[in-house]
Amino acid sequence: MSIINLGLQNVALKRSDMSLDSEIIFKSLGTIEDIRNASSFNQTLSEELKMAIKNTQKTLKTRTERLKLKNQKFKCIEPAALEEINGLFEILGEKIDNTVTQNGTSQNKLRTCVDLQKFIKSHCLIQEYSFQIKKCGESDCLICDPVRLTHEIFNQLHYIPDPQISSNPDHYQDFDSLYGQNTTEKDIPSKKNHHECKELAPSGILVAARVRDFVFCISCSKLRCLFSQYVLDDSDYEALQTAMETFAYTCGSPIVPENHFLYDKVFVRMNLTCNLPIEQVYYSCKIEHSQICYYCGEEDNLVEPLQEILSQFQTVYPLCEVCQERGKNFFTKGKIQM
């Protein structure tokens, strides 16, 4: 991210103007979600907005593609068009699982699509940093076309390995030494417990009574709590919403850059990594919040705890079916003394 930030230094961005009607509608929309929802119902707004940001996109693409990491230039890939997305779901429905819909793509919803899960198990590898698909190589498969390579060459094609720490703990092993080997995700950066760092928030801020909002981590998709000494006024709250849409948040980073005026006013817990569960203050805070799985943050398909567990503990945190199948148990606090 620091390299990308360097590429955007001293850059001012402004979209082109739209028609008066579209500008009036646009000014009434406060968040990216509001804009997305309005565009889905208003085709004119959708098309004019696409045209209005074309020059902005071009500027960002040009600046980004000038950057290098380890002497390799950055590449910008065009986002999938609506027609391509529709085409993908048509193929999914025709060849793999007709119960998959565009409106039902949450982890727990996809888990109920039996044929899709069979396909993922036999043809795919899901990792933290990638989703890989490979022909199964079976001659009687109803999904794959026959393998056109010779079996000798096809059998040498392997999934991309996970990064693995070398004998020097400050460096990873090179790709060639890992390709074709069985690897695990234990060494990927987002799953490593980093050394405890100093919290930016003053003492007494990181408590349930000071939770003002929540933010999603773009890496693990878990909700993290935002804290402030006092309830934010309208202007600060609007600035916070804009900041959350502008800056990509990941666990362990501040919510805004150091030069932002909210840096010393709104805080997020710094000693967080993506492998840590939902903060316990999320469940006890005073602002409205949903019941989500303690381990992964999913809201759907929560398991109903047995009365035996509820009678033994003061607090039983939510658990989803997926995490339960992965061996997780209800996280509890405050054992009741009989």
CSV table of C-alpha atoms in Angstrom, one decimal:
chain,number,residue,atom,x,y,z
A,1,MET,CA,0.0,0.0,0.0
A,2,SER,CA,2.9,2.4,0.7
A,3,ILE,CA,4.0,2.2,-2.9
A,4,ILE,CA,0.5,2.9,-4.2
A,5,ASN,CA,0.3,5.9,-1.8
A,6,LEU,CA,3.6,7.3,-3.3
A,7,GLY,CA,2.1,7.0,-6.8
A,8,LEU,CA,-0.9,9.1,-5.7
A,9,GLN,CA,1.0,11.9,-4.0
A,10,ASN,CA,0.2,15.4,-5.2
A,11,VAL,CA,-2.7,14.1,-7.4
A,12,ALA,CA,-6.0,15.9,-7.5
A,13,LEU,CA,-9.0,14.0,-8.8
A,14,LYS,CA,-12.3,15.4,-10.2
A,15,ARG,CA,-15.0,13.7,-12.1
A,16,SER,CA,-16.7,15.3,-15.1
A,17,ASP,CA,-20.1,16.9,-14.8
A,18,MET,CA,-23.3,15.0,-15.5
A,19,SER,CA,-26.7,16.3,-16.6
A,20,LEU,CA,-28.5,18.6,-14.1
A,21,ASP,CA,-31.0,15.9,-13.2
A,22,SER,CA,-28.3,13.4,-12.5
A,23,GLU,CA,-26.3,15.9,-10.5
A,24,ILE,CA,-29.3,16.7,-8.3
A,25,ILE,CA,-29.9,13.0,-7.6
A,26,PHE,CA,-26.2,12.4,-7.0
A,27,LYS,CA,-25.9,15.2,-4.4
A,28,SER,CA,-28.6,13.5,-2.3
A,29,LEU,CA,-26.6,10.3,-2.1
A,30,GLY,CA,-24.3,10.0,0.9
A,31,THR,CA,-22.4,6.8,0.6
A,32,ILE,CA,-21.1,4.4,-2.1
A,33,GLU,CA,-23.8,2.0,-1.2
A,34,ASP,CA,-26.4,4.7,-1.8
A,35,ILE,CA,-24.9,5.5,-5.2
A,36,ARG,CA,-24.8,1.8,-6.1
A,37,ASN,CA,-28.4,1.2,-5.2
A,38,ALA,CA,-29.6,4.4,-7.0
A,39,SER,CA,-27.7,3.4,-10.1
A,40,SER,CA,-29.3,0.0,-10.2
A,41,PHE,CA,-32.7,1.6,-10.5
A,42,ASN,CA,-31.8,4.6,-12.6
A,43,GLN,CA,-30.1,3.6,-15.9
A,44,THR,CA,-29.5,7.2,-16.9
A,45,LEU,CA,-27.6,7.9,-13.7
A,46,SER,CA,-25.7,4.7,-14.1
A,47,GLU,CA,-24.5,5.5,-17.6
A,48,GLU,CA,-23.7,9.2,-17.0
A,49,LEU,CA,-21.8,8.3,-13.9
A,50,LYS,CA,-19.7,5.8,-15.8
A,51,MET,CA,-18.8,8.5,-18.3
A,52,ALA,CA,-18.2,11.1,-15.6
A,53,ILE,CA,-15.4,9.0,-13.9
A,54,LYS,CA,-13.7,7.8,-17.1
A,55,ASN,CA,-11.0,10.5,-17.0
A,56,THR,CA,-10.5,9.9,-13.3
A,57,GLN,CA,-10.1,6.1,-13.9
A,58,LYS,CA,-7.6,6.9,-16.8
A,59,THR,CA,-5.5,9.1,-14.5
A,60,LEU,CA,-5.4,6.5,-11.7
A,61,LYS,CA,-4.5,3.8,-14.2
A,62,THR,CA,-1.7,5.8,-15.8
A,63,ARG,CA,-0.2,6.7,-12.4
A,64,THR,CA,-0.5,3.2,-11.1
A,65,GLU,CA,1.1,1.5,-14.1
A,66,ARG,CA,4.2,3.8,-13.7
A,67,LEU,CA,4.9,2.1,-10.3
A,68,LYS,CA,7.2,-0.9,-9.9
A,69,LEU,CA,7.7,-3.5,-7.2
A,70,LYS,CA,11.0,-5.5,-7.4
A,71,ASN,CA,11.5,-4.1,-10.9
A,72,GLN,CA,8.1,-5.5,-12.0
A,73,LYS,CA,5.6,-2.9,-13.3
A,74,PHE,CA,2.1,-2.7,-11.8
A,75,LYS,CA,-0.8,-3.8,-14.0
A,76,CYS,CA,-4.4,-2.5,-14.0
A,77,ILE,CA,-7.1,-5.0,-15.0
A,78,GLU,CA,-10.4,-3.8,-16.3
A,79,PRO,CA,-13.3,-4.7,-14.0
A,80,ALA,CA,-15.8,-7.4,-15.2
A,81,ALA,CA,-18.6,-5.9,-17.3
A,82,LEU,CA,-22.2,-6.7,-16.3
A,83,GLU,CA,-22.6,-8.9,-19.4
A,84,GLU,CA,-19.6,-11.0,-18.3
A,85,ILE,CA,-21.0,-11.4,-14.8
A,86,ASN,CA,-24.3,-12.5,-16.2
A,87,GLY,CA,-22.5,-14.9,-18.5
A,88,LEU,CA,-20.6,-16.4,-15.6
A,89,PHE,CA,-23.8,-17.1,-13.7
A,90,GLU,CA,-25.4,-18.6,-16.7
A,91,ILE,CA,-22.6,-21.0,-17.1
A,92,LEU,CA,-22.7,-21.8,-13.4
A,93,GLY,CA,-26.4,-22.5,-13.7
A,94,GLU,CA,-26.2,-24.6,-16.8
A,95,LYS,CA,-23.1,-26.7,-16.1
A,96,ILE,CA,-22.5,-26.7,-12.4
A,97,ASP,CA,-25.4,-25.7,-10.1
A,98,ASN,CA,-28.7,-24.0,-11.0
A,99,THR,CA,-29.3,-23.0,-7.4
A,100,VAL,CA,-26.5,-20.4,-7.5
A,101,THR,CA,-27.9,-16.8,-7.9
A,102,GLN,CA,-26.3,-13.4,-8.1
A,103,ASN,CA,-28.2,-12.3,-5.0
A,104,GLY,CA,-27.0,-15.2,-2.9
A,105,THR,CA,-23.3,-15.3,-2.8
A,106,SER,CA,-22.5,-15.2,0.9
A,107,GLN,CA,-20.3,-17.9,2.2
A,108,ASN,CA,-23.1,-19.6,4.1
A,109,LYS,CA,-25.6,-19.3,1.2
A,110,LEU,CA,-23.1,-20.9,-1.2
A,111,ARG,CA,-22.5,-23.7,1.3
A,112,THR,CA,-26.1,-24.8,0.7
A,113,CYS,CA,-25.5,-25.2,-3.1
A,114,VAL,CA,-24.6,-28.9,-3.0
A,115,ASP,CA,-23.5,-29.3,-6.6
A,116,LEU,CA,-21.3,-26.2,-6.4
A,117,GLN,CA,-19.6,-27.5,-3.3
A,118,LYS,CA,-18.9,-30.8,-5.1
A,119,PHE,CA,-17.3,-28.8,-8.0
A,120,ILE,CA,-15.2,-26.8,-5.6
A,121,LYS,CA,-14.0,-29.9,-3.9
A,122,SER,CA,-13.0,-31.7,-7.1
A,123,HIS,CA,-11.8,-28.8,-9.3
A,124,CYS,CA,-10.8,-25.8,-7.1
A,125,LEU,CA,-8.4,-24.7,-4.4
A,126,ILE,CA,-9.5,-21.8,-2.1
A,127,GLN,CA,-6.6,-19.9,-0.4
A,128,GLU,CA,-6.3,-16.7,1.4
A,129,TYR,CA,-4.8,-14.9,-1.6
A,130,SER,CA,-6.3,-16.9,-4.5
A,131,PHE,CA,-9.1,-18.9,-5.9
A,132,GLN,CA,-7.7,-21.5,-8.4
A,133,ILE,CA,-9.6,-23.7,-10.8
A,134,LYS,CA,-8.1,-26.7,-12.6
A,135,LYS,CA,-9.5,-29.4,-14.8
A,136,CYS,CA,-10.0,-32.6,-12.8
A,137,GLY,CA,-8.6,-34.8,-15.6
A,138,GLU,CA,-11.3,-37.4,-15.4
A,139,SER,CA,-12.5,-38.6,-18.7
A,140,ASP,CA,-16.2,-39.0,-17.6
A,141,CYS,CA,-16.5,-35.5,-16.1
A,142,LEU,CA,-19.6,-33.7,-17.2
A,143,ILE,CA,-18.2,-30.2,-16.5
A,144,CYS,CA,-14.7,-30.2,-17.9
A,145,ASP,CA,-13.8,-30.5,-21.6
A,146,PRO,CA,-11.2,-33.3,-22.2
A,147,VAL,CA,-7.6,-32.4,-21.4
A,148,ARG,CA,-5.8,-31.5,-24.6
A,149,LEU,CA,-2.3,-31.7,-23.2
A,150,THR,CA,-0.5,-35.0,-22.9
A,151,HIS,CA,-1.0,-36.6,-19.5
A,152,GLU,CA,2.7,-36.2,-18.7
A,153,ILE,CA,2.5,-32.4,-19.1
A,154,PHE,CA,-0.9,-32.1,-17.5
A,155,ASN,CA,0.3,-33.9,-14.4
A,156,GLN,CA,3.1,-31.4,-14.0
A,157,LEU,CA,0.6,-28.5,-13.7
A,158,HIS,CA,0.1,-27.7,-10.0
A,159,TYR,CA,-1.8,-25.2,-7.9
A,160,ILE,CA,0.1,-22.0,-6.9
A,161,PRO,CA,1.8,-22.8,-3.5
A,162,ASP,CA,1.3,-20.7,-0.3
A,163,PRO,CA,4.3,-18.6,0.8
A,164,GLN,CA,6.5,-20.4,3.2
A,165,ILE,CA,9.2,-19.0,5.5
A,166,SER,CA,12.7,-20.1,4.6
A,167,SER,CA,15.5,-21.0,7.0
A,168,ASN,CA,16.0,-17.2,7.3
A,169,PRO,CA,12.9,-16.0,9.2
A,170,ASP,CA,13.0,-12.6,7.5
A,171,HIS,CA,12.6,-14.2,4.0
A,172,TYR,CA,10.3,-16.5,2.2
A,173,GLN,CA,11.3,-19.5,0.1
A,174,ASP,CA,11.5,-18.9,-3.7
A,175,PHE,CA,8.6,-20.1,-5.9
A,176,ASP,CA,10.5,-22.8,-7.8
A,177,SER,CA,11.4,-24.6,-4.6
A,178,LEU,CA,7.7,-24.7,-3.5
A,179,TYR,CA,5.9,-25.4,-6.8
A,180,GLY,CA,4.4,-28.9,-6.8
A,181,GLN,CA,4.8,-29.2,-3.0
A,182,ASN,CA,2.1,-29.5,-0.4
A,183,THR,CA,2.1,-26.1,1.5
A,184,THR,CA,0.0,-24.6,4.2
A,185,GLU,CA,-1.2,-21.0,4.9
A,186,LYS,CA,0.5,-20.8,8.4
A,187,ASP,CA,3.2,-18.4,7.1
A,188,ILE,CA,1.1,-16.0,5.1
A,189,PRO,CA,1.4,-12.4,6.5
A,190,SER,CA,-2.3,-11.9,7.4
A,191,LYS,CA,-2.3,-15.1,9.5
A,192,LYS,CA,0.8,-14.4,11.5
A,193,ASN,CA,0.5,-12.9,15.0
A,194,HIS,CA,2.5,-9.7,14.9
A,195,HIS,CA,4.3,-8.3,17.9
A,196,GLU,CA,2.1,-6.3,20.1
A,197,CYS,CA,2.1,-2.6,19.1
A,198,LYS,CA,1.2,0.5,20.9
A,199,GLU,CA,-2.4,1.5,20.7
A,200,LEU,CA,-3.1,4.9,19.3
A,201,ALA,CA,-6.2,5.4,21.4
A,202,PRO,CA,-5.9,7.1,24.8
A,203,SER,CA,-6.5,5.0,27.9
A,204,GLY,CA,-10.2,4.3,28.5
A,205,ILE,CA,-11.3,4.6,24.9
A,206,LEU,CA,-11.3,1.0,23.7
A,207,VAL,CA,-14.3,0.0,25.6
A,208,ALA,CA,-17.9,-1.0,24.7
A,209,ALA,CA,-19.4,2.4,25.8
A,210,ARG,CA,-17.1,4.2,23.3
A,211,VAL,CA,-18.0,2.2,20.2
A,212,ARG,CA,-19.4,4.5,17.6
A,213,ASP,CA,-19.4,2.5,14.4
A,214,PHE,CA,-17.9,-0.5,12.6
A,215,VAL,CA,-15.6,-1.0,9.6
A,216,PHE,CA,-14.9,-4.0,7.4
A,217,CYS,CA,-11.4,-5.3,6.9
A,218,ILE,CA,-10.8,-5.7,3.1
A,219,SER,CA,-8.6,-8.7,3.7
A,220,CYS,CA,-10.6,-10.9,6.1
A,221,SER,CA,-14.1,-9.2,5.8
A,222,LYS,CA,-14.5,-9.1,9.6
A,223,LEU,CA,-16.1,-6.2,11.3
A,224,ARG,CA,-13.9,-4.1,13.6
A,225,CYS,CA,-15.1,-1.6,16.1
A,226,LEU,CA,-14.5,2.2,15.8
A,227,PHE,CA,-14.1,4.1,19.0
A,228,SER,CA,-14.2,7.8,20.0
A,229,GLN,CA,-14.3,9.7,23.3
A,230,TYR,CA,-17.6,11.4,22.4
A,231,VAL,CA,-20.5,10.8,20.0
A,232,LEU,CA,-19.5,12.2,16.6
A,233,ASP,CA,-21.4,15.2,15.4
A,234,ASP,CA,-23.0,15.1,11.9
A,235,SER,CA,-20.0,16.6,10.1
A,236,ASP,CA,-17.5,14.3,11.7
A,237,TYR,CA,-19.8,11.3,11.1
A,238,GLU,CA,-20.1,12.2,7.4
A,239,ALA,CA,-16.3,12.6,7.2
A,240,LEU,CA,-15.8,9.2,8.8
A,241,GLN,CA,-18.2,7.5,6.3
A,242,THR,CA,-16.3,9.2,3.4
A,243,ALA,CA,-13.0,8.2,4.9
A,244,MET,CA,-14.1,4.5,5.1
A,245,GLU,CA,-15.1,4.6,1.5
A,246,THR,CA,-11.9,6.3,0.4
A,247,PHE,CA,-9.2,4.4,2.5
A,248,ALA,CA,-8.9,0.6,2.4
A,249,TYR,CA,-8.8,-0.7,6.0
A,250,THR,CA,-7.0,-3.8,7.0
A,251,CYS,CA,-6.7,-5.3,10.5
A,252,GLY,CA,-3.9,-3.6,12.5
A,253,SER,CA,-3.9,-0.3,10.6
A,254,PRO,CA,-5.4,3.0,11.7
A,255,ILE,CA,-8.7,3.9,10.2
A,256,VAL,CA,-7.4,7.1,8.5
A,257,PRO,CA,-3.9,8.5,7.6
A,258,GLU,CA,-2.0,10.4,10.1
A,259,ASN,CA,-2.6,13.7,8.3
A,260,HIS,CA,-6.4,13.3,8.5
A,261,PHE,CA,-8.3,15.4,11.1
A,262,LEU,CA,-10.0,12.3,12.5
A,263,TYR,CA,-6.7,10.6,13.2
A,264,ASP,CA,-6.7,11.8,16.8
A,265,LYS,CA,-10.5,11.5,17.2
A,266,VAL,CA,-11.6,8.1,15.9
A,267,PHE,CA,-9.7,5.0,16.7
A,268,VAL,CA,-9.6,1.3,15.9
A,269,ARG,CA,-7.7,-1.3,17.9
A,270,MET,CA,-4.2,-1.7,16.5
A,271,ASN,CA,-3.4,-5.0,18.1
A,272,LEU,CA,-5.6,-6.9,15.6
A,273,THR,CA,-4.7,-9.4,12.9
A,274,CYS,CA,-7.0,-11.1,10.4
A,275,ASN,CA,-6.8,-14.4,12.2
A,276,LEU,CA,-8.3,-13.0,15.4
A,277,PRO,CA,-12.0,-13.3,16.1
A,278,ILE,CA,-14.6,-10.5,16.4
A,279,GLU,CA,-13.9,-8.2,19.3
A,280,GLN,CA,-15.9,-9.0,22.4
A,281,VAL,CA,-16.9,-5.3,22.8
A,282,TYR,CA,-18.8,-5.6,19.5
A,283,TYR,CA,-21.4,-7.8,21.2
A,284,SER,CA,-21.8,-5.6,24.3
A,285,CYS,CA,-21.7,-2.1,22.7
A,286,LYS,CA,-24.7,0.2,22.9
A,287,ILE,CA,-25.2,1.0,19.2
A,288,GLU,CA,-27.3,-1.3,17.0
A,289,HIS,CA,-25.5,-4.4,15.8
A,290,SER,CA,-26.3,-7.8,14.3
A,291,GLN,CA,-25.5,-11.1,15.8
A,292,ILE,CA,-22.5,-12.5,13.8
A,293,CYS,CA,-20.3,-15.5,14.2
A,294,TYR,CA,-17.5,-14.8,16.8
A,295,TYR,CA,-14.9,-16.5,14.6
A,296,CYS,CA,-15.6,-15.4,11.0
A,297,GLY,CA,-18.2,-12.6,11.2
A,298,GLU,CA,-20.9,-14.4,9.1
A,299,GLU,CA,-24.5,-13.4,9.9
A,300,ASP,CA,-26.3,-16.3,8.3
A,301,ASN,CA,-26.9,-19.9,9.5
A,302,LEU,CA,-26.0,-19.3,13.1
A,303,VAL,CA,-26.1,-22.4,15.3
A,304,GLU,CA,-28.6,-22.4,18.2
A,305,PRO,CA,-26.7,-23.1,21.4
A,306,LEU,CA,-27.9,-26.0,23.6
A,307,GLN,CA,-29.7,-25.0,26.8
A,308,GLU,CA,-27.0,-26.9,28.6
A,309,ILE,CA,-24.4,-24.4,27.4
A,310,LEU,CA,-26.6,-21.4,28.1
A,311,SER,CA,-27.2,-22.6,31.7
A,312,GLN,CA,-23.5,-23.0,32.4
A,313,PHE,CA,-22.1,-19.6,31.1
A,314,GLN,CA,-23.1,-16.0,31.5
A,315,THR,CA,-22.1,-15.2,27.9
A,316,VAL,CA,-22.2,-17.5,24.8
A,317,TYR,CA,-20.9,-15.9,21.6
A,318,PRO,CA,-22.6,-16.7,18.3
A,319,LEU,CA,-21.2,-19.6,16.1
A,320,CYS,CA,-22.1,-20.3,12.5
A,321,GLU,CA,-22.5,-23.8,10.9
A,322,VAL,CA,-19.4,-23.4,8.7
A,323,CYS,CA,-17.1,-22.7,11.7
A,324,GLN,CA,-18.7,-25.5,13.7
A,325,GLU,CA,-18.0,-27.9,10.8
A,326,ARG,CA,-14.4,-26.7,10.9
A,327,GLY,CA,-14.1,-27.8,14.6
A,328,LYS,CA,-14.9,-24.5,16.4
A,329,ASN,CA,-17.0,-24.6,19.5
A,330,PHE,CA,-19.1,-21.9,21.2
A,331,PHE,CA,-16.8,-19.3,22.8
A,332,THR,CA,-18.0,-18.6,26.3
A,333,LYS,CA,-17.3,-16.3,29.2
A,334,GLY,CA,-18.3,-16.2,32.9
A,335,LYS,CA,-18.9,-19.8,34.0
A,336,ILE,CA,-21.9,-19.9,36.4
A,337,GLN,CA,-21.1,-21.4,39.7
A,338,MET,CA,-23.6,-24.0,40.7
